[in-house]
GROMACS .gro file of C-alpha atoms in nm:
model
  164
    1UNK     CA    1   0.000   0.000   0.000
    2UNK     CA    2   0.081   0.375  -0.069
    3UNK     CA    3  -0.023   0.705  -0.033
    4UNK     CA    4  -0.079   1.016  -0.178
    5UNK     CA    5  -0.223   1.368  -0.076
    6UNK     CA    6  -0.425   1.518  -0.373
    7UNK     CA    7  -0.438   1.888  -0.287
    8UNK     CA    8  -0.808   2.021  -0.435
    9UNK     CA    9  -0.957   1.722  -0.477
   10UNK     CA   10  -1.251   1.673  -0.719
   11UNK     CA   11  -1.168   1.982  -0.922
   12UNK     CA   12  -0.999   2.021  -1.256
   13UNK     CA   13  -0.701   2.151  -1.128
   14UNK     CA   14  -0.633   1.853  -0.876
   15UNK     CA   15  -0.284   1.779  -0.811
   16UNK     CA   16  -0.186   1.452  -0.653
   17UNK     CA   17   0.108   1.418  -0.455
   18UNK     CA   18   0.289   1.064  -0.391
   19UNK     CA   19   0.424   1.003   0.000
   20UNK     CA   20   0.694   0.834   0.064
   21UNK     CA   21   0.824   0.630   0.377
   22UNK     CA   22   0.908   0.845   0.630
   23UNK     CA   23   0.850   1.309   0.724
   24UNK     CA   24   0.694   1.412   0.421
   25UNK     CA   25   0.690   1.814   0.472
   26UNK     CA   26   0.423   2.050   0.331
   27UNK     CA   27   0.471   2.354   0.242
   28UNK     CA   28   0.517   2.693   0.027
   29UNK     CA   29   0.920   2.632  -0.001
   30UNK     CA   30   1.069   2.414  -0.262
   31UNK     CA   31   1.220   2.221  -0.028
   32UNK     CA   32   0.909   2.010   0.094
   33UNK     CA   33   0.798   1.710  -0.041
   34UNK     CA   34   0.499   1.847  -0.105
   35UNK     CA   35   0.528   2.202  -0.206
   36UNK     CA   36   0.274   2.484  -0.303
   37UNK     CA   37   0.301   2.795  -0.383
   38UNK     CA   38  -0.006   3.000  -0.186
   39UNK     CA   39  -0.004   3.264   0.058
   40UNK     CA   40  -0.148   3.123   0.356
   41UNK     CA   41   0.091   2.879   0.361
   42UNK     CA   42   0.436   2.866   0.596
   43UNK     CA   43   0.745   2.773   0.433
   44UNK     CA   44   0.704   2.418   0.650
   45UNK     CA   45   0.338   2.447   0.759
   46UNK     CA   46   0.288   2.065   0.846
   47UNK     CA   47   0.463   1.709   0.820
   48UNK     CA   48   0.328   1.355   0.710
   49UNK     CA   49   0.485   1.078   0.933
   50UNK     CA   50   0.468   0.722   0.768
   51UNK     CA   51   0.622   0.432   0.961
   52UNK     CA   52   0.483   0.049   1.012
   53UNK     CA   53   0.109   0.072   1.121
   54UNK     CA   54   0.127   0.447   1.192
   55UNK     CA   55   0.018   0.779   0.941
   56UNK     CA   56   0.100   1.117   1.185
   57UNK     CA   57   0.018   1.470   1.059
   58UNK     CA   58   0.126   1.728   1.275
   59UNK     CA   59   0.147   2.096   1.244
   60UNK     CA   60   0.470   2.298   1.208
   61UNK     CA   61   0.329   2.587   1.431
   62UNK     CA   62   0.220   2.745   1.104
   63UNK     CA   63   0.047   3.085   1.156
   64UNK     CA   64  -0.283   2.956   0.967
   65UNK     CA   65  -0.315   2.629   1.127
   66UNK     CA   66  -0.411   2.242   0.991
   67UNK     CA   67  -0.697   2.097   0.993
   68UNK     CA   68  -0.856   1.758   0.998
   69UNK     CA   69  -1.199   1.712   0.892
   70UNK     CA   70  -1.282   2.086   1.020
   71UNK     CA   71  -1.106   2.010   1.365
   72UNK     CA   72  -0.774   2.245   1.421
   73UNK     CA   73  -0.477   2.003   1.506
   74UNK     CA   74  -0.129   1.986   1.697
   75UNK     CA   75  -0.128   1.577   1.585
   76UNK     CA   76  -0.360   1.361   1.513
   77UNK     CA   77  -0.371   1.040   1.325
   78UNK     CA   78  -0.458   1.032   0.983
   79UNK     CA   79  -0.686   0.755   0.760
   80UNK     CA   80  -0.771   0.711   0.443
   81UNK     CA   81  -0.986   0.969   0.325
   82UNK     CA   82  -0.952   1.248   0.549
   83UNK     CA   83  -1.000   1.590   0.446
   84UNK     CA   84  -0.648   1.796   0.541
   85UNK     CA   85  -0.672   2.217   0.556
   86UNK     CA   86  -0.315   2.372   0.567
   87UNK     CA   87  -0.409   2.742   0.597
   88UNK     CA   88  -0.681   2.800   0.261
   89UNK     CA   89  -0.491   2.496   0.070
   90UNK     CA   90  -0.726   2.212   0.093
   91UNK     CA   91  -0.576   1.790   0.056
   92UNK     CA   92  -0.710   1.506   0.078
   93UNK     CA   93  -0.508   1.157   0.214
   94UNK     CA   94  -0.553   0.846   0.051
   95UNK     CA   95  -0.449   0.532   0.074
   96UNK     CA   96  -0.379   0.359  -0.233
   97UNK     CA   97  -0.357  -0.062  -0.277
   98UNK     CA   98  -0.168  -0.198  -0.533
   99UNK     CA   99  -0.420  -0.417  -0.755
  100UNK     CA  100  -0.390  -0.654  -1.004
  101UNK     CA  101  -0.536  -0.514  -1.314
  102UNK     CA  102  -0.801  -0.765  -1.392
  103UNK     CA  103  -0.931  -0.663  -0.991
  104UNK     CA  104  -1.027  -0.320  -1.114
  105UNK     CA  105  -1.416  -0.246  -1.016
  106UNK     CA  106  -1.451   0.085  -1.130
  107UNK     CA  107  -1.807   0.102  -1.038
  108UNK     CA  108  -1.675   0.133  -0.733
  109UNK     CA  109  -1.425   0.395  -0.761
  110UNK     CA  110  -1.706   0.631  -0.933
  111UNK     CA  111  -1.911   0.569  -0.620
  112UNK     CA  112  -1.674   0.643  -0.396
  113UNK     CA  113  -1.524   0.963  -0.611
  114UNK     CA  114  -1.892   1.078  -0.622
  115UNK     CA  115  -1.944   1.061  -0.181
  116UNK     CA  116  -1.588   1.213  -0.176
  117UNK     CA  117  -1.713   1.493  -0.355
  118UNK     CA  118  -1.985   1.600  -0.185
  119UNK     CA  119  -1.819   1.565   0.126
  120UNK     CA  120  -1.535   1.791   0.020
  121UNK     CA  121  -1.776   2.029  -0.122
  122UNK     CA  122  -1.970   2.072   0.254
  123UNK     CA  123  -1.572   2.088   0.383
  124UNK     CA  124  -1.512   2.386   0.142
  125UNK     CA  125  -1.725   2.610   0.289
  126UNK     CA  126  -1.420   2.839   0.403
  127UNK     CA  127  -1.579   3.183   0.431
  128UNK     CA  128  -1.335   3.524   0.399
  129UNK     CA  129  -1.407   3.792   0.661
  130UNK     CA  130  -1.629   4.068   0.531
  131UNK     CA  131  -1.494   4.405   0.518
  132UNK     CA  132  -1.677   4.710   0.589
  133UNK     CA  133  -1.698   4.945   0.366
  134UNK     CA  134  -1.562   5.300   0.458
  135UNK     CA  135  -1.760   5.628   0.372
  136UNK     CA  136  -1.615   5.802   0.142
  137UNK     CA  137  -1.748   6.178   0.239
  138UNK     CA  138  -1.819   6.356   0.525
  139UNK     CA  139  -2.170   6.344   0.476
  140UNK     CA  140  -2.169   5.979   0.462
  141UNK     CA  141  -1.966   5.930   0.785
  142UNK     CA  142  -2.287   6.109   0.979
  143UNK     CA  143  -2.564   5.896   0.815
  144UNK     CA  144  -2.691   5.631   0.977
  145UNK     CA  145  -2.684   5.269   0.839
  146UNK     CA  146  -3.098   5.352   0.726
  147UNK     CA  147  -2.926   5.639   0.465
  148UNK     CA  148  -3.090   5.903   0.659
  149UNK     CA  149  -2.882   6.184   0.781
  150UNK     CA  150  -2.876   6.224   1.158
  151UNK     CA  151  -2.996   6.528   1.328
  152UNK     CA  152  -2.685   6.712   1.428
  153UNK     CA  153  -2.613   6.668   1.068
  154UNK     CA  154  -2.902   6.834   0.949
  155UNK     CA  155  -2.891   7.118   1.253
  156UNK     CA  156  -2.504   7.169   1.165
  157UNK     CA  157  -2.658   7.193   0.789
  158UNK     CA  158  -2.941   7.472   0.855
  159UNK     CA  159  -2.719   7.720   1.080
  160UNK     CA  160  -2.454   7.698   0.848
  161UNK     CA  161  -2.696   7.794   0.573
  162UNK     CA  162  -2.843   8.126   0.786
  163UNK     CA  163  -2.451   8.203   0.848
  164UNK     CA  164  -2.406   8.267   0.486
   0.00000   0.00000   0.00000
C-alpha cells in the first residue's frame, strides 16, 4: 500500500502528490515534499509521518493552522480519506492498494469519487471575513446605516446655511 495527498480534490485543477516512507513536509518552499506555492501557507506548515502501522500529521506551528476534517490540530492520526486544511490549501489523504489489473471495479471507484465529492464540497465552505466598507465623504460618515442623515447633521446643515 501507498499514499498520496491530492491537494483540491474533485476539481480540474487537482494535483496529486505521492508520500513516501518516512517526514513528508508540506509547504510553500521548494524544499518540501509536497510544495505549493499559496499565501497562507508557511514555508514548512505541516509534516506527514509514515512508519509500520502508523500515518502522523502534525502541524509545524504554522500561523494559519491544519486541519482535519474541520477540527484544528497539533497531531492527530490520519486515515484514508480524510480531508487535510493547511491554511486555505485544501488535501485530501488516501491510501492507495496496489491491484492486479483484472481486480479493477470501477463502479466502485465512481461511487466512492462521487461521496468524496460531496463531502469535500460541505468541507469547502471556508468563508473570507467581510470588510466594511468605509464612507467616502463627510456626509456619509454622519448617516446612519438607514441612509438618513442624523440630526446634528441636518442642525449643523441649517445654521450653516443662515450664516451665509
Amino acid at each position: 500500500m501507498f499514499y498520496q495527498l491530492l491537494c483540491r480534490p474533485h476539481t480540474a485543477s487537482e494535483i496529486v502528490f505521492p508520500l513516501h516512507w518516512g517526514q513528508n513536509t508540506i509547504g510553500r518552499s521548494p524544499g518540501n515534499a509536497v510544495t505549493v506555492n499559496h499565501t497562507s501557507l508557511s514555508r514548512r506548515h505541516a509534516e506527514i509521518a509514515i512508519s509500520e502501522g502508523r500515518l502522523t500529521l502534525r502541524d509545524l506551528n504554522s500561523l494559519n493552522g491544519t486541519f482535519v476534517n474541520k477540527v484544528r490540530i497539533k497531531q492527530c492520526e490520519l486515515q484514508a480519506g480524510d480531508f487535510i486544511a493547511c491554511g486555505m490549501v485544501l488535501f485530501r489523504f488516501v491510501a492507495v492498494e496496489e491491484v492486479e489489473v483484472g481486480e479493477t471495479h470501477v463502479g466502485e471507484m465512481a461511487a466512492e469519487d462521487a461521496v468524496g465529492a460531496s463531502i469535500f464540497r460541505s468541507l469547502v465552505t471556508i468563508r473570507r471575513p467581510r470588510l466594511s466598507r468605509l464612507p467616502r465623504s463627510p456626509s456619509q460618515r454622519l448617516s446612519n446605516r438607514s441612509g438618513k442623515k442624523s440630526r446634528s447633521c441636518i442642525s449643523f446643515r441649517r445654521s450653516r446655511t443662515a450664516l451665509s
